[in-house]
């Protein structure tokens, strides 16, 4: 989740929450973007400069009303705000009364909200298939940025901008560690493995046998990304063959064009479809071989993947 969720609302009184419900055209952030506002602090950002300033002002105003109070406000991103984006944003601004749903949303639950006269009623349903996220929108009205403002009785599924792609990283060498260091704040759920027991002390790394790592690669979830960066080419091959037999959306392996050619020939001989293998890894056009450069290029490539 974005940094708004790390500010514990239970410890701050009073607290307002601003949620982007829907957008149209050019808008600074998308539906599900949120920020927390107190009388003198703020966490998260909905962007837009004047838009955010106006929203924070309204959020502090609503703090003078009882917990549970809410309002929905539309903002055309035009001359009224001194902007020329041409988009439109619909915001929900509320004086938080119930915060349990925030943790549920962060944990992958689908949260339904119903607007009541003096509060917002929310229920959470855990979606075990976190990627792709189930579209559980039955019995909830669509969210739009135009038309009549939602009134009491309106029901909707809380928009969520925190969809995270499962990322399985094999290898805790220099490049693997550089990638892991850059992941905080990016939309990935990391599972990190290495076959060398001496690397188990690296925070986040699970050290296990080569056979266990290969089994894990073969079980990559639908939509997942698999990165293979181990110290051993023989292990790289086993991991690549297993991952290519999984439902992973992306299978990437560090290596040269020579390594790629040899692996493709061997995969073909073994009857493995290598069409999804990306080797070398990394967004094209980013030069340099330092671990940090490779990490930036690789994460750029992963971020460019279709999220559908």
PDB file of C-alpha atoms in Angstrom:
ATOM      1  CA  UNK A   1       0.000   0.000   0.000  1.00  0.00           C
ATOM      2  CA  UNK A   2       1.071   3.604  -0.370  1.00  0.00           C
ATOM      3  CA  UNK A   3       2.482   5.361   2.674  1.00  0.00           C
ATOM      4  CA  UNK A   4      -0.917   6.653   3.837  1.00  0.00           C
ATOM      5  CA  UNK A   5      -1.668   3.206   5.274  1.00  0.00           C
ATOM      6  CA  UNK A   6       1.455   3.197   7.435  1.00  0.00           C
ATOM      7  CA  UNK A   7       0.117   6.045   9.554  1.00  0.00           C
ATOM      8  CA  UNK A   8      -1.893   4.257  12.212  1.00  0.00           C
ATOM      9  CA  UNK A   9      -5.235   6.086  12.384  1.00  0.00           C
ATOM     10  CA  UNK A  10      -6.053   4.488  15.722  1.00  0.00           C
ATOM     11  CA  UNK A  11      -3.265   6.485  17.348  1.00  0.00           C
ATOM     12  CA  UNK A  12      -4.366   9.822  15.928  1.00  0.00           C
ATOM     13  CA  UNK A  13      -7.562  11.640  16.781  1.00  0.00           C
ATOM     14  CA  UNK A  14      -9.155  12.997  14.790  1.00  0.00           C
ATOM     15  CA  UNK A  15      -8.214  11.687  11.319  1.00  0.00           C
ATOM     16  CA  UNK A  16      -9.745  12.255   7.895  1.00  0.00           C
ATOM     17  CA  UNK A  17      -9.308  10.081   4.825  1.00  0.00           C
ATOM     18  CA  UNK A  18      -9.425  11.349   1.245  1.00  0.00           C
ATOM     19  CA  UNK A  19     -10.055   8.688  -1.421  1.00  0.00           C
ATOM     20  CA  UNK A  20     -10.001   9.124  -5.192  1.00  0.00           C
ATOM     21  CA  UNK A  21     -13.199   7.328  -6.204  1.00  0.00           C
ATOM     22  CA  UNK A  22     -13.136   7.940  -9.954  1.00  0.00           C
ATOM     23  CA  UNK A  23     -11.323   9.989 -12.584  1.00  0.00           C
ATOM     24  CA  UNK A  24     -11.813  11.099 -16.151  1.00  0.00           C
ATOM     25  CA  UNK A  25      -9.295  12.382 -18.656  1.00  0.00           C
ATOM     26  CA  UNK A  26      -5.940  13.610 -17.417  1.00  0.00           C
ATOM     27  CA  UNK A  27      -5.806  13.233 -13.629  1.00  0.00           C
ATOM     28  CA  UNK A  28      -2.770  13.256 -11.308  1.00  0.00           C
ATOM     29  CA  UNK A  29      -3.566   9.909  -9.623  1.00  0.00           C
ATOM     30  CA  UNK A  30      -5.971   7.050 -10.257  1.00  0.00           C
ATOM     31  CA  UNK A  31      -8.935   5.571  -8.372  1.00  0.00           C
ATOM     32  CA  UNK A  32      -7.948   4.066  -5.039  1.00  0.00           C
ATOM     33  CA  UNK A  33      -5.289   6.674  -4.306  1.00  0.00           C
ATOM     34  CA  UNK A  34      -5.652   7.874  -0.717  1.00  0.00           C
ATOM     35  CA  UNK A  35      -4.202  10.273   1.795  1.00  0.00           C
ATOM     36  CA  UNK A  36      -4.702  10.648   5.529  1.00  0.00           C
ATOM     37  CA  UNK A  37      -5.098  14.133   6.971  1.00  0.00           C
ATOM     38  CA  UNK A  38      -5.019  15.276  10.581  1.00  0.00           C
ATOM     39  CA  UNK A  39      -5.111  18.788  11.974  1.00  0.00           C
ATOM     40  CA  UNK A  40      -1.377  19.172  11.422  1.00  0.00           C
ATOM     41  CA  UNK A  41      -0.068  16.140   9.490  1.00  0.00           C
ATOM     42  CA  UNK A  42      -0.610  14.377   6.204  1.00  0.00           C
ATOM     43  CA  UNK A  43       0.391  10.968   4.823  1.00  0.00           C
ATOM     44  CA  UNK A  44       0.109   9.926   1.204  1.00  0.00           C
ATOM     45  CA  UNK A  45      -0.700  12.113  -1.781  1.00  0.00           C
ATOM     46  CA  UNK A  46      -3.472  12.388  -4.348  1.00  0.00           C
ATOM     47  CA  UNK A  47      -1.308  14.762  -6.387  1.00  0.00           C
ATOM     48  CA  UNK A  48      -2.347  17.719  -8.414  1.00  0.00           C
ATOM     49  CA  UNK A  49      -0.956  20.599  -6.359  1.00  0.00           C
ATOM     50  CA  UNK A  50      -4.012  22.839  -5.924  1.00  0.00           C
ATOM     51  CA  UNK A  51      -6.297  19.786  -5.974  1.00  0.00           C
ATOM     52  CA  UNK A  52      -4.468  18.217  -3.040  1.00  0.00           C
ATOM     53  CA  UNK A  53      -4.363  21.505  -1.133  1.00  0.00           C
ATOM     54  CA  UNK A  54      -8.134  21.973  -1.559  1.00  0.00           C
ATOM     55  CA  UNK A  55      -8.848  18.352  -0.599  1.00  0.00           C
ATOM     56  CA  UNK A  56      -6.704  18.633   2.541  1.00  0.00           C
ATOM     57  CA  UNK A  57      -8.532  21.827   3.453  1.00  0.00           C
ATOM     58  CA  UNK A  58     -11.895  20.056   3.147  1.00  0.00           C
ATOM     59  CA  UNK A  59     -10.556  17.071   5.081  1.00  0.00           C
ATOM     60  CA  UNK A  60      -9.607  19.312   8.004  1.00  0.00           C
ATOM     61  CA  UNK A  61     -13.011  20.944   7.848  1.00  0.00           C
ATOM     62  CA  UNK A  62     -14.775  17.592   8.131  1.00  0.00           C
ATOM     63  CA  UNK A  63     -12.783  16.869  11.304  1.00  0.00           C
ATOM     64  CA  UNK A  64     -15.076  19.334  13.073  1.00  0.00           C
ATOM     65  CA  UNK A  65     -18.001  16.992  12.356  1.00  0.00           C
ATOM     66  CA  UNK A  66     -18.670  13.708  14.214  1.00  0.00           C
ATOM     67  CA  UNK A  67     -16.623  10.613  13.314  1.00  0.00           C
ATOM     68  CA  UNK A  68     -18.268   8.828  10.408  1.00  0.00           C
ATOM     69  CA  UNK A  69     -19.219  12.058   8.630  1.00  0.00           C
ATOM     70  CA  UNK A  70     -18.512  12.032   4.905  1.00  0.00           C
ATOM     71  CA  UNK A  71     -18.989  13.960   1.701  1.00  0.00           C
ATOM     72  CA  UNK A  72     -18.338  13.337  -1.995  1.00  0.00           C
ATOM     73  CA  UNK A  73     -16.892  16.186  -4.010  1.00  0.00           C
ATOM     74  CA  UNK A  74     -16.195  16.575  -7.743  1.00  0.00           C
ATOM     75  CA  UNK A  75     -13.259  18.625  -8.985  1.00  0.00           C
ATOM     76  CA  UNK A  76     -12.872  19.639 -12.649  1.00  0.00           C
ATOM     77  CA  UNK A  77      -9.149  20.145 -13.168  1.00  0.00           C
ATOM     78  CA  UNK A  78      -9.524  23.486 -14.893  1.00  0.00           C
ATOM     79  CA  UNK A  79      -9.528  27.221 -14.184  1.00  0.00           C
ATOM     80  CA  UNK A  80     -11.333  26.808 -10.835  1.00  0.00           C
ATOM     81  CA  UNK A  81      -8.172  25.196  -9.456  1.00  0.00           C
ATOM     82  CA  UNK A  82      -5.775  27.163 -11.622  1.00  0.00           C
ATOM     83  CA  UNK A  83      -5.017  24.041 -13.655  1.00  0.00           C
ATOM     84  CA  UNK A  84      -5.155  23.095 -17.316  1.00  0.00           C
ATOM     85  CA  UNK A  85      -5.111  19.286 -17.122  1.00  0.00           C
ATOM     86  CA  UNK A  86      -8.639  19.006 -18.462  1.00  0.00           C
ATOM     87  CA  UNK A  87      -9.455  15.974 -16.319  1.00  0.00           C
ATOM     88  CA  UNK A  88     -11.981  15.391 -13.594  1.00  0.00           C
ATOM     89  CA  UNK A  89     -11.728  13.782 -10.152  1.00  0.00           C
ATOM     90  CA  UNK A  90     -14.393  12.570  -7.717  1.00  0.00           C
ATOM     91  CA  UNK A  91     -13.237  12.400  -4.098  1.00  0.00           C
ATOM     92  CA  UNK A  92     -14.677  10.813  -0.981  1.00  0.00           C
ATOM     93  CA  UNK A  93     -13.713  12.767   2.142  1.00  0.00           C
ATOM     94  CA  UNK A  94     -14.538  11.214   5.511  1.00  0.00           C
ATOM     95  CA  UNK A  95     -13.892  11.613   9.204  1.00  0.00           C
ATOM     96  CA  UNK A  96     -12.639   8.126   9.976  1.00  0.00           C
ATOM     97  CA  UNK A  97     -14.627   6.168  12.530  1.00  0.00           C
ATOM     98  CA  UNK A  98     -13.704   2.598  11.609  1.00  0.00           C
ATOM     99  CA  UNK A  99     -10.164   1.714  10.537  1.00  0.00           C
ATOM    100  CA  UNK A 100     -10.207  -2.098  10.561  1.00  0.00           C
ATOM    101  CA  UNK A 101     -11.005  -2.264   6.856  1.00  0.00           C
ATOM    102  CA  UNK A 102      -7.729  -0.489   6.018  1.00  0.00           C
ATOM    103  CA  UNK A 103      -5.662  -3.459   7.183  1.00  0.00           C
ATOM    104  CA  UNK A 104      -8.045  -5.834   5.393  1.00  0.00           C
ATOM    105  CA  UNK A 105      -7.608  -3.913   2.144  1.00  0.00           C
ATOM    106  CA  UNK A 106      -3.831  -3.973   2.559  1.00  0.00           C
ATOM    107  CA  UNK A 107      -4.053  -7.732   3.093  1.00  0.00           C
ATOM    108  CA  UNK A 108      -5.755  -8.249  -0.257  1.00  0.00           C
ATOM    109  CA  UNK A 109      -9.398  -8.234   0.785  1.00  0.00           C
ATOM    110  CA  UNK A 110     -12.164  -6.799  -1.365  1.00  0.00           C
ATOM    111  CA  UNK A 111     -13.897  -4.100   0.691  1.00  0.00           C
ATOM    112  CA  UNK A 112     -17.494  -3.095  -0.024  1.00  0.00           C
ATOM    113  CA  UNK A 113     -18.703   0.256   1.231  1.00  0.00           C
ATOM    114  CA  UNK A 114     -22.242   1.531   1.652  1.00  0.00           C
ATOM    115  CA  UNK A 115     -22.880   5.174   2.379  1.00  0.00           C
ATOM    116  CA  UNK A 116     -25.200   5.739   5.349  1.00  0.00           C
ATOM    117  CA  UNK A 117     -26.559   9.024   6.635  1.00  0.00           C
ATOM    118  CA  UNK A 118     -23.999   9.344   9.427  1.00  0.00           C
ATOM    119  CA  UNK A 119     -21.282   6.810   8.611  1.00  0.00           C
ATOM    120  CA  UNK A 120     -19.869   4.470   5.977  1.00  0.00           C
ATOM    121  CA  UNK A 121     -20.599   0.786   6.452  1.00  0.00           C
ATOM    122  CA  UNK A 122     -17.835  -1.479   5.186  1.00  0.00           C
ATOM    123  CA  UNK A 123     -17.449  -5.258   4.886  1.00  0.00           C
ATOM    124  CA  UNK A 124     -14.316  -7.093   3.789  1.00  0.00           C
ATOM    125  CA  UNK A 125     -14.150 -10.336   1.808  1.00  0.00           C
ATOM    126  CA  UNK A 126     -10.815 -12.039   1.472  1.00  0.00           C
ATOM    127  CA  UNK A 127      -9.936 -12.772  -2.141  1.00  0.00           C
ATOM    128  CA  UNK A 128      -7.624 -15.776  -2.176  1.00  0.00           C
ATOM    129  CA  UNK A 129      -6.703 -15.148  -5.818  1.00  0.00           C
ATOM    130  CA  UNK A 130      -4.817 -11.922  -5.342  1.00  0.00           C
ATOM    131  CA  UNK A 131      -3.520 -11.778  -8.912  1.00  0.00           C
ATOM    132  CA  UNK A 132      -5.372 -11.050 -11.074  1.00  0.00           C
ATOM    133  CA  UNK A 133      -7.596  -9.440  -8.432  1.00  0.00           C
ATOM    134  CA  UNK A 134     -11.150 -10.754  -8.625  1.00  0.00           C
ATOM    135  CA  UNK A 135     -13.686  -8.228  -9.858  1.00  0.00           C
ATOM    136  CA  UNK A 136     -16.237  -8.791  -7.124  1.00  0.00           C
ATOM    137  CA  UNK A 137     -18.516  -5.907  -8.003  1.00  0.00           C
ATOM    138  CA  UNK A 138     -21.934  -7.553  -7.960  1.00  0.00           C
ATOM    139  CA  UNK A 139     -24.567  -5.543  -6.045  1.00  0.00           C
ATOM    140  CA  UNK A 140     -22.370  -2.445  -6.102  1.00  0.00           C
ATOM    141  CA  UNK A 141     -22.964   0.561  -8.325  1.00  0.00           C
ATOM    142  CA  UNK A 142     -20.214   1.666 -10.730  1.00  0.00           C
ATOM    143  CA  UNK A 143     -17.973   4.552  -9.752  1.00  0.00           C
ATOM    144  CA  UNK A 144     -17.922   7.491 -12.146  1.00  0.00           C
ATOM    145  CA  UNK A 145     -16.643  11.048 -12.024  1.00  0.00           C
ATOM    146  CA  UNK A 146     -19.805  12.563 -13.530  1.00  0.00           C
ATOM    147  CA  UNK A 147     -23.503  12.592 -12.825  1.00  0.00           C
ATOM    148  CA  UNK A 148     -25.330  12.964  -9.516  1.00  0.00           C
ATOM    149  CA  UNK A 149     -23.146  12.730  -6.434  1.00  0.00           C
ATOM    150  CA  UNK A 150     -23.530   9.465  -4.512  1.00  0.00           C
ATOM    151  CA  UNK A 151     -26.039   9.708  -1.672  1.00  0.00           C
ATOM    152  CA  UNK A 152     -26.916   7.607   1.358  1.00  0.00           C
ATOM    153  CA  UNK A 153     -27.629   4.052   0.221  1.00  0.00           C
ATOM    154  CA  UNK A 154     -25.018   4.102  -2.550  1.00  0.00           C
ATOM    155  CA  UNK A 155     -22.880   0.934  -2.503  1.00  0.00           C
ATOM    156  CA  UNK A 156     -19.511   0.413  -4.148  1.00  0.00           C
ATOM    157  CA  UNK A 157     -16.352  -1.661  -4.009  1.00  0.00           C
ATOM    158  CA  UNK A 158     -13.486   0.357  -2.547  1.00  0.00           C
ATOM    159  CA  UNK A 159     -11.102   1.155  -5.402  1.00  0.00           C
ATOM    160  CA  UNK A 160      -7.634  -0.188  -4.761  1.00  0.00           C
ATOM    161  CA  UNK A 161      -4.438   1.143  -6.321  1.00  0.00           C
ATOM    162  CA  UNK A 162      -2.231  -1.306  -4.454  1.00  0.00           C
ATOM    163  CA  UNK A 163      -2.367  -4.299  -6.822  1.00  0.00           C
ATOM    164  CA  UNK A 164       0.992  -6.011  -6.479  1.00  0.00           C
ATOM    165  CA  UNK A 165       2.562  -8.498  -8.862  1.00  0.00           C
ATOM    166  CA  UNK A 166       4.097 -11.565  -7.187  1.00  0.00           C
ATOM    167  CA  UNK A 167       7.844 -11.471  -7.833  1.00  0.00           C
ATOM    168  CA  UNK A 168       9.923 -14.572  -7.187  1.00  0.00           C
ATOM    169  CA  UNK A 169      13.618 -13.757  -7.120  1.00  0.00           C
ATOM    170  CA  UNK A 170      16.190 -16.541  -7.265  1.00  0.00           C
ATOM    171  CA  UNK A 171      19.666 -15.416  -6.277  1.00  0.00           C
ATOM    172  CA  UNK A 172      20.999 -13.207  -3.493  1.00  0.00           C
ATOM    173  CA  UNK A 173      24.149 -12.016  -5.199  1.00  0.00           C
ATOM    174  CA  UNK A 174      24.986  -8.412  -5.997  1.00  0.00           C
ATOM    175  CA  UNK A 175      22.233  -7.913  -8.581  1.00  0.00           C
ATOM    176  CA  UNK A 176      19.625  -9.739  -6.513  1.00  0.00           C
ATOM    177  CA  UNK A 177      20.418  -7.580  -3.510  1.00  0.00           C
ATOM    178  CA  UNK A 178      20.301  -4.405  -5.615  1.00  0.00           C
ATOM    179  CA  UNK A 179      16.842  -5.350  -6.914  1.00  0.00           C
ATOM    180  CA  UNK A 180      15.579  -6.158  -3.409  1.00  0.00           C
ATOM    181  CA  UNK A 181      16.856  -2.808  -2.088  1.00  0.00           C
ATOM    182  CA  UNK A 182      14.868  -0.933  -4.728  1.00  0.00           C
ATOM    183  CA  UNK A 183      11.565  -2.759  -4.273  1.00  0.00           C
ATOM    184  CA  UNK A 184      10.063  -0.850  -1.299  1.00  0.00           C
ATOM    185  CA  UNK A 185       7.300   1.368  -2.616  1.00  0.00           C
ATOM    186  CA  UNK A 186       6.986  -0.536  -5.907  1.00  0.00           C
ATOM    187  CA  UNK A 187       3.956  -2.749  -6.706  1.00  0.00           C
ATOM    188  CA  UNK A 188       5.538  -6.154  -6.124  1.00  0.00           C
ATOM    189  CA  UNK A 189       5.228  -8.911  -3.523  1.00  0.00           C
ATOM    190  CA  UNK A 190       8.722 -10.349  -3.157  1.00  0.00           C
ATOM    191  CA  UNK A 191       9.619 -13.965  -2.428  1.00  0.00           C
ATOM    192  CA  UNK A 192      13.427 -14.295  -2.407  1.00  0.00           C
ATOM    193  CA  UNK A 193      15.427 -17.538  -2.490  1.00  0.00           C
ATOM    194  CA  UNK A 194      18.999 -18.777  -2.670  1.00  0.00           C
ATOM    195  CA  UNK A 195      20.480 -22.242  -2.443  1.00  0.00           C
ATOM    196  CA  UNK A 196      23.490 -21.117  -0.394  1.00  0.00           C
ATOM    197  CA  UNK A 197      22.945 -21.583   3.321  1.00  0.00           C
ATOM    198  CA  UNK A 198      25.480 -18.879   4.195  1.00  0.00           C
ATOM    199  CA  UNK A 199      23.172 -16.245   2.655  1.00  0.00           C
ATOM    200  CA  UNK A 200      20.232 -17.079   4.886  1.00  0.00           C
ATOM    201  CA  UNK A 201      21.180 -14.215   7.205  1.00  0.00           C
ATOM    202  CA  UNK A 202      20.320 -11.627   4.534  1.00  0.00           C
ATOM    203  CA  UNK A 203      16.941 -10.154   5.553  1.00  0.00           C
ATOM    204  CA  UNK A 204      14.201 -11.504   3.330  1.00  0.00           C
ATOM    205  CA  UNK A 205      16.188 -14.407   1.863  1.00  0.00           C
ATOM    206  CA  UNK A 206      15.020 -17.990   2.250  1.00  0.00           C
ATOM    207  CA  UNK A 207      17.842 -20.494   1.812  1.00  0.00           C
ATOM    208  CA  UNK A 208      16.785 -23.946   0.665  1.00  0.00           C
ATOM    209  CA  UNK A 209      17.934 -26.849  -1.465  1.00  0.00           C
ATOM    210  CA  UNK A 210      18.213 -26.549  -5.226  1.00  0.00           C
ATOM    211  CA  UNK A 211      15.393 -29.070  -5.634  1.00  0.00           C
ATOM    212  CA  UNK A 212      13.140 -26.939  -3.408  1.00  0.00           C
ATOM    213  CA  UNK A 213      13.935 -23.824  -5.442  1.00  0.00           C
ATOM    214  CA  UNK A 214      13.153 -25.631  -8.698  1.00  0.00           C
ATOM    215  CA  UNK A 215       9.845 -26.835  -7.287  1.00  0.00           C
ATOM    216  CA  UNK A 216       9.028 -23.281  -6.261  1.00  0.00           C
ATOM    217  CA  UNK A 217       9.796 -21.974  -9.756  1.00  0.00           C
ATOM    218  CA  UNK A 218       7.430 -24.518 -11.253  1.00  0.00           C
ATOM    219  CA  UNK A 219       4.618 -23.291  -8.999  1.00  0.00           C
ATOM    220  CA  UNK A 220       4.786 -19.600  -9.952  1.00  0.00           C
ATOM    221  CA  UNK A 221       1.317 -18.050  -9.766  1.00  0.00           C
ATOM    222  CA  UNK A 222      -0.637 -16.702 -12.748  1.00  0.00           C
ATOM    223  CA  UNK A 223       0.596 -13.213 -13.556  1.00  0.00           C
ATOM    224  CA  UNK A 224       3.751 -13.609 -11.472  1.00  0.00           C
ATOM    225  CA  UNK A 225       7.225 -12.514 -12.500  1.00  0.00           C
ATOM    226  CA  UNK A 226      10.204 -14.826 -12.011  1.00  0.00           C
ATOM    227  CA  UNK A 227      13.775 -13.507 -11.983  1.00  0.00           C
ATOM    228  CA  UNK A 228      16.666 -15.976 -12.153  1.00  0.00           C
ATOM    229  CA  UNK A 229      20.000 -14.554 -10.984  1.00  0.00           C
ATOM    230  CA  UNK A 230      21.843 -17.399  -9.279  1.00  0.00           C
ATOM    231  CA  UNK A 231      25.553 -18.068  -9.088  1.00  0.00           C
ATOM    232  CA  UNK A 232      25.246 -21.394 -10.946  1.00  0.00           C
ATOM    233  CA  UNK A 233      24.331 -21.749 -14.643  1.00  0.00           C
ATOM    234  CA  UNK A 234      23.203 -25.337 -14.153  1.00  0.00           C
ATOM    235  CA  UNK A 235      20.764 -24.191 -11.482  1.00  0.00           C
ATOM    236  CA  UNK A 236      19.716 -21.288 -13.707  1.00  0.00           C
ATOM    237  CA  UNK A 237      18.754 -23.771 -16.406  1.00  0.00           C
ATOM    238  CA  UNK A 238      16.701 -25.939 -14.061  1.00  0.00           C
ATOM    239  CA  UNK A 239      14.909 -22.878 -12.697  1.00  0.00           C
ATOM    240  CA  UNK A 240      14.208 -21.494 -16.161  1.00  0.00           C
ATOM    241  CA  UNK A 241      12.816 -24.794 -17.435  1.00  0.00           C
ATOM    242  CA  UNK A 242      10.580 -25.114 -14.387  1.00  0.00           C
ATOM    243  CA  UNK A 243       9.373 -21.506 -14.479  1.00  0.00           C
ATOM    244  CA  UNK A 244       8.564 -21.742 -18.187  1.00  0.00           C
ATOM    245  CA  UNK A 245       6.266 -24.624 -17.342  1.00  0.00           C
ATOM    246  CA  UNK A 246       4.416 -22.517 -14.774  1.00  0.00           C
ATOM    247  CA  UNK A 247       1.746 -19.835 -15.263  1.00  0.00           C
ATOM    248  CA  UNK A 248       4.177 -16.973 -14.689  1.00  0.00           C
ATOM    249  CA  UNK A 249       3.645 -13.970 -16.958  1.00  0.00           C
ATOM    250  CA  UNK A 250       7.344 -13.162 -17.068  1.00  0.00           C
ATOM    251  CA  UNK A 251      10.426 -15.365 -16.788  1.00  0.00           C
ATOM    252  CA  UNK A 252      13.658 -13.387 -16.843  1.00  0.00           C
ATOM    253  CA  UNK A 253      17.218 -14.596 -16.511  1.00  0.00           C
ATOM    254  CA  UNK A 254      20.462 -12.656 -16.232  1.00  0.00           C
ATOM    255  CA  UNK A 255      22.998 -13.557 -18.870  1.00  0.00           C
ATOM    256  CA  UNK A 256      24.781 -12.793 -22.108  1.00  0.00           C
ATOM    257  CA  UNK A 257      23.607 -13.402 -25.661  1.00  0.00           C
ATOM    258  CA  UNK A 258      25.827 -16.481 -25.705  1.00  0.00           C
ATOM    259  CA  UNK A 259      24.180 -17.869 -22.568  1.00  0.00           C
ATOM    260  CA  UNK A 260      20.786 -17.152 -24.095  1.00  0.00           C
ATOM    261  CA  UNK A 261      21.629 -19.027 -27.312  1.00  0.00           C
ATOM    262  CA  UNK A 262      22.913 -22.074 -25.424  1.00  0.00           C
ATOM    263  CA  UNK A 263      19.916 -22.162 -23.106  1.00  0.00           C
ATOM    264  CA  UNK A 264      17.426 -21.799 -25.971  1.00  0.00           C
ATOM    265  CA  UNK A 265      19.025 -24.700 -27.822  1.00  0.00           C
ATOM    266  CA  UNK A 266      18.942 -26.881 -24.738  1.00  0.00           C
ATOM    267  CA  UNK A 267      15.356 -25.944 -23.880  1.00  0.00           C
ATOM    268  CA  UNK A 268      14.283 -26.818 -27.426  1.00  0.00           C
ATOM    269  CA  UNK A 269      16.052 -30.162 -27.181  1.00  0.00           C
ATOM    270  CA  UNK A 270      14.235 -30.814 -23.907  1.00  0.00           C
ATOM    271  CA  UNK A 271      10.875 -29.898 -25.401  1.00  0.00           C
ATOM    272  CA  UNK A 272      10.425 -26.745 -23.305  1.00  0.00           C
ATOM    273  CA  UNK A 273       8.658 -23.776 -24.897  1.00  0.00           C
ATOM    274  CA  UNK A 274      11.061 -20.852 -24.383  1.00  0.00           C
ATOM    275  CA  UNK A 275       8.923 -18.132 -25.972  1.00  0.00           C
ATOM    276  CA  UNK A 276       8.410 -16.412 -22.609  1.00  0.00           C
ATOM    277  CA  UNK A 277      12.080 -16.383 -21.615  1.00  0.00           C
ATOM    278  CA  UNK A 278      13.607 -12.921 -21.322  1.00  0.00           C
ATOM    279  CA  UNK A 279      17.403 -13.063 -21.411  1.00  0.00           C
ATOM    280  CA  UNK A 280      19.250 -10.810 -20.965  1.00  0.00           C
ATOM    281  CA  UNK A 281      16.958  -9.018 -18.537  1.00  0.00           C
ATOM    282  CA  UNK A 282      16.432  -5.278 -18.397  1.00  0.00           C
ATOM    283  CA  UNK A 283      14.779  -2.477 -20.324  1.00  0.00           C
ATOM    284  CA  UNK A 284      16.609  -1.897 -23.579  1.00  0.00           C
ATOM    285  CA  UNK A 285      18.447   1.362 -24.012  1.00  0.00           C
ATOM    286  CA  UNK A 286      19.736   1.562 -20.437  1.00  0.00           C
ATOM    287  CA  UNK A 287      23.519   1.025 -20.654  1.00  0.00           C
ATOM    288  CA  UNK A 288      25.763  -0.160 -17.866  1.00  0.00           C
ATOM    289  CA  UNK A 289      26.543  -3.390 -16.058  1.00  0.00           C
ATOM    290  CA  UNK A 290      26.750  -2.243 -12.447  1.00  0.00           C
ATOM    291  CA  UNK A 291      24.309  -4.168 -10.211  1.00  0.00           C
ATOM    292  CA  UNK A 292      22.306  -1.029  -9.477  1.00  0.00           C
ATOM    293  CA  UNK A 293      21.992  -0.197 -13.180  1.00  0.00           C
ATOM    294  CA  UNK A 294      20.853  -3.729 -14.002  1.00  0.00           C
ATOM    295  CA  UNK A 295      18.366  -3.515 -11.128  1.00  0.00           C
ATOM    296  CA  UNK A 296      16.894  -0.240 -12.416  1.00  0.00           C
ATOM    297  CA  UNK A 297      16.641  -1.581 -15.970  1.00  0.00           C
ATOM    298  CA  UNK A 298      15.042  -4.826 -14.792  1.00  0.00           C
ATOM    299  CA  UNK A 299      12.469  -3.151 -12.545  1.00  0.00           C
ATOM    300  CA  UNK A 300      11.637  -0.738 -15.380  1.00  0.00           C
ATOM    301  CA  UNK A 301      10.995  -3.759 -17.592  1.00  0.00           C
ATOM    302  CA  UNK A 302       8.752  -5.372 -14.966  1.00  0.00           C
ATOM    303  CA  UNK A 303       6.833  -2.149 -14.398  1.00  0.00           C
ATOM    304  CA  UNK A 304       6.138  -1.958 -18.139  1.00  0.00           C
ATOM    305  CA  UNK A 305       4.404  -5.350 -18.133  1.00  0.00           C
ATOM    306  CA  UNK A 306       0.686  -5.343 -18.788  1.00  0.00           C
ATOM    307  CA  UNK A 307      -1.080  -5.435 -15.405  1.00  0.00           C
ATOM    308  CA  UNK A 308      -4.257  -7.022 -16.794  1.00  0.00           C
TER     309      UNK A 308
END
